[in-house]
Every structure is written in structure tokens, then in C-alpha cells.
Short mmCIF file of C-alpha atoms and ligand atoms in Angstrom, two decimals:
data_model
loop_
_atom_site.label_atom_id
_atom_site.label_comp_id
_atom_site.label_asym_id
_atom_site.label_seq_id
_atom_site.Cartn_x
_atom_site.Cartn_y
_atom_site.Cartn_z
CA MET A 1 125.38 104.17 89.12
CA GLU A 2 127.59 103.64 86.04
CA PRO A 3 124.93 101.90 84.03
CA LEU A 4 122.61 104.72 84.80
CA ARG A 5 125.04 107.42 83.86
CA ALA A 6 125.44 105.56 80.50
CA LEU A 7 121.68 105.42 79.98
CA LEU A 8 121.47 109.14 80.53
CA GLN A 9 123.97 109.86 77.72
CA SER A 10 121.05 109.75 75.15
CA PRO A 11 117.71 111.50 75.45
CA ARG A 12 115.31 109.45 77.47
CA ARG A 13 111.59 109.67 78.44
CA VAL A 14 111.53 110.10 82.26
CA VAL A 15 108.71 110.26 84.83
CA VAL A 16 109.65 111.74 88.21
CA ILE A 17 107.37 111.18 91.22
CA PRO A 18 107.46 112.48 94.82
CA HIS A 19 105.39 110.83 97.70
CA GLN A 20 101.80 111.64 98.39
CA LYS A 21 101.25 115.07 99.82
CA PRO A 22 104.68 116.05 98.86
CA ASP A 23 106.54 118.44 101.06
CA ALA A 24 109.43 120.74 100.03
CA ASP A 25 112.03 118.03 99.93
CA ALA A 26 109.97 115.60 98.02
CA LEU A 27 108.77 118.43 95.51
CA GLY A 28 112.01 120.32 95.43
CA SER A 29 113.95 117.29 94.74
CA SER A 30 111.53 116.26 91.97
CA LEU A 31 111.75 119.60 90.32
CA GLY A 32 115.45 120.10 90.88
CA LEU A 33 116.06 116.72 89.18
CA ALA A 34 113.55 117.38 86.44
CA ASN A 35 115.09 120.73 85.79
CA TRP A 36 118.58 119.20 85.46
CA LEU A 37 117.34 116.33 83.26
CA ARG A 38 115.65 118.69 80.91
CA LYS A 39 118.99 120.57 80.43
CA GLY A 40 120.30 117.07 79.25
CA GLY A 41 117.63 116.90 76.56
CA HIS A 42 115.42 114.31 78.33
CA THR A 43 111.70 114.51 78.22
CA VAL A 44 110.43 114.79 81.75
CA ASN A 45 107.09 114.67 83.37
CA VAL A 46 106.77 115.32 87.23
CA VAL A 47 103.45 113.64 88.44
CA SER A 48 102.55 114.21 92.08
CA PRO A 49 100.23 111.50 93.52
CA THR A 50 98.10 114.16 95.21
CA ASP A 51 97.82 117.94 95.80
CA TYR A 52 100.47 119.69 97.72
CA PRO A 53 100.80 123.00 99.89
CA ARG A 54 100.16 126.28 98.04
CA PHE A 55 103.44 127.58 99.59
CA LEU A 56 105.34 125.32 97.24
CA ASN A 57 103.90 126.52 94.01
CA TRP A 58 106.61 128.93 93.40
CA LEU A 59 109.33 126.22 93.02
CA PRO A 60 111.14 126.77 89.74
CA GLY A 61 109.80 124.59 86.95
CA HIS A 62 106.54 123.94 89.08
CA ASP A 63 104.19 125.44 86.43
CA ALA A 64 105.26 123.39 83.45
CA LEU A 65 106.26 120.39 85.26
CA VAL A 66 104.08 119.19 88.05
CA THR A 67 100.89 117.36 87.19
CA VAL A 68 98.69 116.31 90.11
CA TYR A 69 97.42 112.86 89.35
CA GLN A 70 93.47 112.93 89.21
CA PRO A 71 92.23 109.47 88.14
CA ARG A 72 88.96 110.70 86.62
CA HIS A 73 90.45 113.52 84.74
CA ASN A 74 93.93 112.75 83.31
CA HIS A 75 94.38 109.03 83.75
CA ALA A 76 94.99 108.28 79.96
CA GLU A 77 97.39 111.09 79.43
CA VAL A 78 99.43 110.21 82.66
CA ALA A 79 99.22 106.54 81.97
CA GLY A 80 100.72 107.03 78.59
CA TRP A 81 103.72 108.81 80.22
CA PHE A 82 104.35 105.82 82.44
CA THR A 83 103.85 103.22 79.55
CA LYS A 84 106.31 105.02 77.39
CA ALA A 85 108.87 106.03 79.97
CA ASP A 86 112.40 104.56 79.90
CA LEU A 87 113.04 105.75 83.54
CA ILE A 88 110.88 106.42 86.60
CA PHE A 89 112.51 108.18 89.40
CA CYS A 90 110.89 107.64 92.86
CA LEU A 91 112.00 110.52 95.16
CA ASP A 92 111.79 111.03 98.86
CA PHE A 93 109.95 107.64 99.51
CA ASN A 94 111.00 103.98 99.49
CA ASP A 95 107.80 101.98 99.69
CA LEU A 96 105.37 102.09 96.58
CA LYS A 97 102.46 102.50 98.96
CA ARG A 98 103.61 105.92 99.49
CA CYS A 99 102.92 106.85 95.89
CA GLU A 100 99.44 105.51 95.75
CA PRO A 101 97.43 105.83 93.41
CA LEU A 102 100.41 105.84 91.01
CA ASN A 103 101.84 102.54 92.34
CA GLY A 104 100.01 100.39 89.89
CA LEU A 105 101.32 102.49 86.92
CA VAL A 106 104.86 102.13 88.20
CA GLU A 107 104.62 98.42 88.83
CA ARG A 108 103.22 97.86 85.31
CA SER A 109 105.66 100.17 83.50
CA LYS A 110 108.55 98.58 81.76
CA ALA A 111 110.78 101.51 82.71
CA LYS A 112 113.81 101.10 84.79
CA ARG A 113 113.11 102.41 88.44
CA VAL A 114 115.46 104.72 90.10
CA LEU A 115 115.11 105.29 93.84
CA ILE A 116 116.62 108.15 95.61
CA ASP A 117 115.67 108.52 99.23
CA HIS A 118 116.71 108.77 102.95
CA HIS A 119 113.87 107.09 104.93
CA GLU A 120 114.31 104.02 106.96
CA ALA A 121 113.01 100.43 105.91
CA LYS A 122 113.49 100.51 102.17
CA GLN A 123 111.50 98.04 100.02
CA ASP A 124 113.11 96.41 97.17
CA PHE A 125 111.45 97.66 93.90
CA ALA A 126 113.94 99.67 92.11
CA HIS A 127 116.64 98.83 89.59
CA PHE A 128 118.91 101.62 90.78
CA GLU A 129 119.12 102.75 94.24
CA TYR A 130 120.72 106.03 95.82
CA TRP A 131 119.71 105.55 99.38
CA ARG A 132 121.27 106.92 102.59
CA VAL A 133 119.42 107.04 105.83
CA SER A 134 121.92 109.44 107.24
CA ALA A 135 121.41 111.97 104.70
CA ALA A 136 119.44 114.98 105.97
CA ALA A 137 117.27 115.40 102.88
CA THR A 138 116.49 113.78 99.54
CA ALA A 139 117.51 117.00 97.98
CA GLU A 140 120.96 116.48 99.41
CA LEU A 141 121.16 113.21 97.60
CA ILE A 142 119.97 114.71 94.53
CA PHE A 143 122.69 117.19 94.42
CA GLU A 144 125.17 114.37 94.88
CA PHE A 145 123.43 112.21 92.44
CA ILE A 146 123.70 115.09 89.85
CA GLY A 147 127.39 115.25 90.57
CA LEU A 148 127.79 111.40 90.07
CA MET A 149 126.07 111.75 86.86
CA GLY A 150 128.69 114.32 85.67
CA GLY A 151 126.36 117.14 85.92
CA ALA A 152 127.62 119.29 88.77
CA SER A 153 128.48 122.23 86.58
CA GLN A 154 125.02 122.34 85.21
CA VAL A 155 123.42 123.13 88.60
CA ASP A 156 122.02 126.51 87.96
CA GLY A 157 119.88 128.98 89.96
CA PRO A 158 116.52 127.37 89.31
CA ILE A 159 117.93 123.83 90.28
CA ALA A 160 119.81 125.36 93.25
CA GLU A 161 116.55 127.12 94.65
CA CYS A 162 114.64 123.74 94.43
CA LEU A 163 117.30 121.65 96.36
CA TYR A 164 117.78 124.49 98.79
CA ALA A 165 114.12 124.48 99.62
CA GLY A 166 114.23 120.79 100.46
CA ILE A 167 117.39 120.84 102.43
CA MET A 168 116.19 123.85 104.53
CA THR A 169 112.93 122.31 105.40
CA ASP A 170 114.05 118.72 106.03
CA THR A 171 116.99 119.95 108.35
CA GLY A 172 114.28 122.18 110.31
CA SER A 173 116.40 125.14 109.00
CA PHE A 174 119.73 123.46 109.60
CA LYS A 175 119.15 122.47 113.23
CA TYR A 176 118.27 118.71 113.13
CA PRO A 177 121.10 116.26 113.99
CA ALA A 178 121.40 115.02 110.38
CA THR A 179 122.57 118.56 109.34
CA SER A 180 126.15 117.63 108.74
CA SER A 181 129.05 119.62 107.65
CA ARG A 182 128.65 118.21 104.31
CA VAL A 183 125.04 119.59 104.21
CA HIS A 184 126.54 123.04 104.86
CA ARG A 185 129.05 122.54 102.23
CA ILE A 186 126.33 121.59 99.75
CA VAL A 187 124.44 124.75 100.73
CA ALA A 188 127.40 127.04 100.66
CA HIS A 189 127.71 125.75 97.00
CA LEU A 190 124.12 126.54 96.26
CA LEU A 191 124.50 130.03 97.74
CA ASP A 192 127.64 130.69 95.61
CA ILE A 193 125.39 129.82 92.56
CA GLY A 194 123.51 133.00 93.56
CA ILE A 195 120.08 131.81 95.14
CA ASP A 196 118.24 134.19 97.32
CA HIS A 197 117.66 132.10 100.58
CA THR A 198 115.95 134.74 102.31
CA THR A 199 113.10 134.91 99.84
CA ILE A 200 112.92 131.07 99.80
CA HIS A 201 112.62 131.04 103.47
CA ARG A 202 109.96 133.71 103.48
CA ARG A 203 107.94 132.05 100.68
CA ILE A 204 107.90 128.79 102.67
CA TYR A 205 107.57 129.97 106.20
CA ASP A 206 106.27 133.38 106.23
CA THR A 207 103.40 133.29 103.88
CA ASN A 208 100.39 132.20 105.99
CA SER A 209 96.85 132.78 105.34
CA GLU A 210 94.73 134.32 108.06
CA ASP A 211 92.70 131.15 108.41
CA ARG A 212 96.07 128.98 108.83
CA LEU A 213 97.17 131.25 111.73
CA LYS A 214 93.77 131.04 113.29
CA LEU A 215 93.63 127.27 113.01
CA LEU A 216 97.06 127.36 114.76
CA GLY A 217 95.71 129.41 117.52
CA PHE A 218 92.48 127.39 117.82
CA ALA A 219 94.61 124.03 117.88
CA LEU A 220 97.02 125.38 120.67
CA ASN A 221 94.17 126.81 122.59
CA ASN A 222 91.70 123.99 122.51
CA ARG A 223 93.30 120.67 121.02
CA LEU A 224 96.54 120.56 122.67
CA LYS A 225 96.78 117.72 125.12
CA VAL A 226 99.81 117.26 127.33
CA LEU A 227 100.36 113.99 129.40
CA PRO A 228 103.49 114.80 131.62
CA GLU A 229 103.32 111.32 133.01
CA TYR A 230 104.25 109.84 129.45
CA ARG A 231 106.31 113.01 128.34
CA THR A 232 103.81 113.05 125.44
CA ALA A 233 101.81 115.86 123.85
CA TYR A 234 99.43 115.71 120.88
CA PHE A 235 96.54 117.35 118.84
CA ALA A 236 93.63 115.85 117.39
CA LEU A 237 91.84 117.82 114.71
CA SER A 238 88.49 116.59 113.35
CA LYS A 239 87.07 117.45 109.94
CA THR A 240 84.95 119.88 111.56
CA ASP A 241 87.78 121.70 113.23
CA LEU A 242 89.59 121.84 109.91
CA PHE A 243 86.52 123.00 107.82
CA GLN A 244 85.82 125.91 110.26
CA PHE A 245 89.12 127.26 109.31
CA ASN A 246 88.87 126.72 105.69
CA TYR A 247 91.60 123.99 105.85
CA GLN A 248 94.00 123.89 102.72
CA VAL A 249 96.69 121.29 102.13
CA GLY A 250 99.77 122.21 104.22
CA ASP A 251 97.93 124.29 106.79
CA THR A 252 98.94 121.93 109.61
CA GLU A 253 102.59 121.38 108.52
CA GLY A 254 104.83 122.01 111.44
CA LEU A 255 101.95 122.05 113.94
CA VAL A 256 103.13 118.76 115.63
CA ASN A 257 106.48 120.52 116.50
CA TYR A 258 104.61 122.76 118.90
CA ALA A 259 103.59 119.68 120.87
CA LEU A 260 107.19 118.46 120.82
CA SER A 261 108.44 121.87 122.05
CA VAL A 262 106.49 121.40 125.48
CA GLU A 263 109.24 121.16 128.09
CA GLY A 264 109.99 117.53 128.90
CA VAL A 265 108.01 116.26 126.01
CA VAL A 266 109.77 113.42 124.09
CA LEU A 267 106.92 112.20 121.98
CA ALA A 268 104.47 114.22 120.08
CA ALA A 269 101.67 113.53 117.58
CA LEU A 270 99.12 115.11 115.39
CA PHE A 271 95.97 113.21 114.48
CA LYS A 272 94.03 114.60 111.56
CA GLU A 273 90.73 113.30 110.38
CA GLU A 274 90.68 112.97 106.58
CA GLU A 275 88.06 111.72 104.13
CA ASP A 276 88.17 107.99 105.06
CA HIS A 277 91.12 107.74 107.43
CA VAL A 278 93.02 109.43 110.13
CA LYS A 279 96.52 110.74 109.09
CA ILE A 280 99.01 110.84 111.94
CA SER A 281 102.30 112.81 112.28
CA PHE A 282 104.80 111.85 114.88
CA ARG A 283 107.83 113.43 116.27
CA SER A 284 110.35 112.60 118.82
CA VAL A 285 113.57 113.75 120.51
CA GLY A 286 116.58 111.62 121.38
CA ASP A 287 116.62 107.92 120.95
CA PHE A 288 112.71 107.21 121.02
CA SER A 289 112.04 105.91 117.43
CA VAL A 290 108.69 107.19 116.08
CA ASN A 291 109.72 105.39 112.82
CA GLU A 292 109.34 101.98 114.64
CA LEU A 293 106.08 103.15 116.43
CA SER A 294 104.39 104.08 113.26
CA ARG A 295 105.65 101.00 111.41
CA ALA A 296 104.51 98.78 114.14
CA GLU A 297 101.13 100.34 115.14
CA PHE A 298 100.11 102.85 112.55
CA ASN A 299 100.81 101.41 109.00
CA GLY A 300 103.55 104.03 108.46
CA GLY A 301 107.12 104.84 108.80
CA GLY A 302 109.76 107.51 108.17
CA HIS A 303 112.65 108.64 110.18
CA LYS A 304 113.73 107.98 113.81
CA ASN A 305 112.55 111.39 115.08
CA ALA A 306 109.83 112.25 112.28
CA ALA A 307 107.42 109.81 110.87
CA GLY A 308 103.72 109.36 109.92
CA GLY A 309 101.11 106.81 109.35
CA LYS A 310 97.38 106.26 108.75
CA LEU A 311 94.55 104.35 110.25
CA PRO A 312 91.32 103.55 108.52
CA THR A 313 89.24 104.36 111.80
CA SER A 314 87.47 107.10 113.28
CA LEU A 315 89.56 109.95 115.02
CA THR A 316 88.60 108.73 118.49
CA THR A 317 89.59 105.22 117.80
CA ALA A 318 92.83 106.44 116.43
CA VAL A 319 93.65 108.66 119.41
CA ASP A 320 92.37 105.88 121.81
CA LYS A 321 94.84 103.36 120.22
CA PHE A 322 97.60 105.68 120.65
CA LEU A 323 96.68 106.39 124.32
CA SER A 324 96.47 102.75 125.02
CA LEU A 325 99.90 102.06 123.71
CA LEU A 326 101.70 104.73 125.90
CA PRO A 327 102.08 102.51 129.03
CA HIS A 328 103.89 99.92 126.86
CA TYR A 329 106.08 102.52 125.41
CA GLN A 330 106.70 104.49 128.66
CA PRO A 331 110.04 102.78 129.51
CA GLN A 332 111.59 103.54 126.29
CA ILE A 333 110.13 107.12 126.41
CA GLU A 334 111.74 107.61 129.86
CA GLN A 335 115.03 106.12 128.55
CA ALA A 336 115.11 108.62 125.71
CA ALA A 337 114.50 111.57 128.11
CA LEU A 338 117.49 110.65 130.05
CA MET A 339 119.84 110.48 126.96
CA PRO A 340 121.16 113.58 125.20
CA PRO A 341 119.75 113.70 121.69
CA ALA A 342 121.35 111.36 119.16
CA GLN A 343 124.10 112.81 116.95
P1 LIG B 1 104.95 114.43 108.25
O1 LIG B 1 104.57 114.16 109.67
O2 LIG B 1 105.75 115.66 107.93
O3 LIG B 1 103.89 114.16 107.31
O4 LIG B 1 106.05 113.17 107.78
C1 LIG B 1 107.29 112.89 108.68
C2 LIG B 1 108.13 111.96 107.93
O5 LIG B 1 107.43 110.72 107.83
C3 LIG B 1 108.36 112.28 106.45
O6 LIG B 1 109.65 111.98 106.26
C4 LIG B 1 107.37 111.51 105.70
O7 LIG B 1 107.87 111.04 104.55
C5 LIG B 1 107.06 110.26 106.66
N1 LIG B 1 105.79 109.76 106.47
C6 LIG B 1 104.65 110.43 106.77
N2 LIG B 1 103.59 109.70 106.63
C7 LIG B 1 104.07 108.45 106.24
C8 LIG B 1 103.37 107.14 105.97
O8 LIG B 1 102.06 107.08 106.05
N3 LIG B 1 104.01 106.22 105.67
C9 LIG B 1 105.56 106.20 105.64
N4 LIG B 1 106.21 105.13 105.23
N5 LIG B 1 106.21 107.33 105.88
C10 LIG B 1 105.51 108.42 106.16
MN1 LIG B 2 112.85 113.92 102.91
#
């Protein structure tokens, strides 16, 4: 980190990117870091590979700082930022596939790449890495990183709000096993800065559209499948299902957790039909690794208990593939059911 600290002593051109369909951790980390870098006199552009949920569009710095990359509309401008950048920060992902369609711009840029992340199975593409799988959130690592760069005293309200949003969501509101005492100490520090955590919570979790709630009701009533013999529950949502409820990005965030909450369930999945592929979210409890499952079978990855992937198939083919794998994974699922959740 020392050479990086030295680099940041003079004003640099910086690009910050979260992963595709950024969640509160990816976007909160990106904006928290960008807000801090700007205080240091750096020129910063945050570029999101794709659109993101509306319930995140209040994050401090969001208006001025996030550009959603749209190849047909702003390619030249965004490409220029990458070409001229001294540093590119890749936040909350560790495989360049996760920032498509920006990966080519990252690869071609002469900028030094900085990776800050907490996912498993890191790829080697960065010049500087701050990577810890045991971290509960990338936002936790951003807080530490700012400290390592000598900027702890510059963390102000807006930066603290961004980081709190990332930590709060990635810890499942402080309940997942990775929520260490260290996380609580960081959060205590953020609260001391004076953030309004109740409002942040409400903005992220309690600002549903009527359509979103109806989609939830529909999914629970008509699409939840429970397979007690495999301790598995899943949803499959077609394009038509989503269209019926005027689907907006983020509307299915958290849905998979309802499947996981069914008593006795160890493995949960959500299959969502998108334009030319099926996006899958996996969740598990205990020692069953959905990271390994999604890496081995669904072109994805993530964490042990929360991962995702994609298949370039129809919705039925994707679900059939999942169902056909269950007998193979059954012993591991049963094993996980016997053990207390990992610490
Ligand atoms: P979610 O199901 O909430 O979209 O994602 C759960 C976790 O898995 C997140 O940490 C996310 O970054 C990761 N993840 C989701 N989709 C993919 C994917 O296609 N590839 C990889 N490598 N990770 C993913
Ligand atoms: Mn994260």
C-alpha cells in the first residue's frame, strides 16, 4: 500500500468502478471512496457498468459522480476517462468479467489498477490489492483503506453515509456471520460522525413501489417451489412475470432470502429471465458453499453463503439444470443441515 499512498500524494485522474448491477455495497464503496478522493484534490469519475436500483439514488455524491455506461451514448467520453486515468479502482468484484462491458477499457488503459474486494476466487489483474474474504463488506475495507492512506480524519458525513449503507446491507443489517466486532467498531465510528442510520435504513429497505410489493406477493404465492427432500427452495420468474409488475432494477433484491427462510431449507435460488440470459442468485446456510456451486455450474461466484451466476439458456433449461444437480449435491446439503452455521 505504501507506493499507492505515495501516488495519492499528488492530484491524480481516477476512475472508480463497481460491479454490474451494483448493490449498496458496490455503489456505497465507490461513492464513499470517490467522495474521499475528491477531498484530496483528485479528479474522479465513477462509472457503473450498468443501471442500479432506484433506492440507491440518494447516496451522497451520486448525482455528480455516477455515470451509467451506455455504449451507444457515452462511449467516447467514458473511454477518454479510462485512457487518461492514472488509477482505476475496481470495487466489490475481483474478476473483470463482473464489470462487462467496461472490462476492455480497463484492460487497455495504462492506469494502475487497484482492487478492493471481499469475494472468493480473486483473479490477478490488479497492480494493488486490498482483499480480505473475511471482511463483511467492501465498504468495511474502504474505511480501512482510507485509514491506511492517512485519511481517517477526513471521513465526513457523506462518506460515512455511503460506507454505512454498504456495511448495513452486506451484513444483512448486522446479522450475517462476518459481522465482526471490528465491523461494529467501524459502524460506531461512522455513527459518531453523525450519520442518520434510521433514514439510511428506511431509504434502502422501506421505500417500495406498490408494483414491487405486488411482485413479491405474486412470487410468494405462485412461484415459490419448496423441495423438502433436498432442503431447497427456489423461485423462477419469467420476463412476462416481471413485465406484469412493471419490473425495475432492484425489485427482486432480497427475494431469494424468503426461500432461504423456509424452515429446514439450506439452499435457496432465484432464477430471473433477462434479455439474453438467466440471472441466478443463490443463498445458503451453514457450510454448503453456493460460491462453489455457482462457479462450478453457473459461470458465477461470490461468497460461501451468497453467490450468483448466469446461464445463456432459457428459464426452463436453467431451472432443469439446477434440479438435475440436486441429487449430486444432496449429501453436502444434508451435511450442512447437521452443522451449526459457520462462524
Ligand atoms: P446477488 O444474488 O445479491 O446478486 O449476489 C450475491 C453475491 O454474489 C454478491 O456478492 C455478488 O457480488 C455475487 N455475484 C452475483 N452474481 C455473480 C456473478 O455472476 N458472478 C460472480 N463472480 N459473482 C456474482
Ligand atoms: Mn460486497
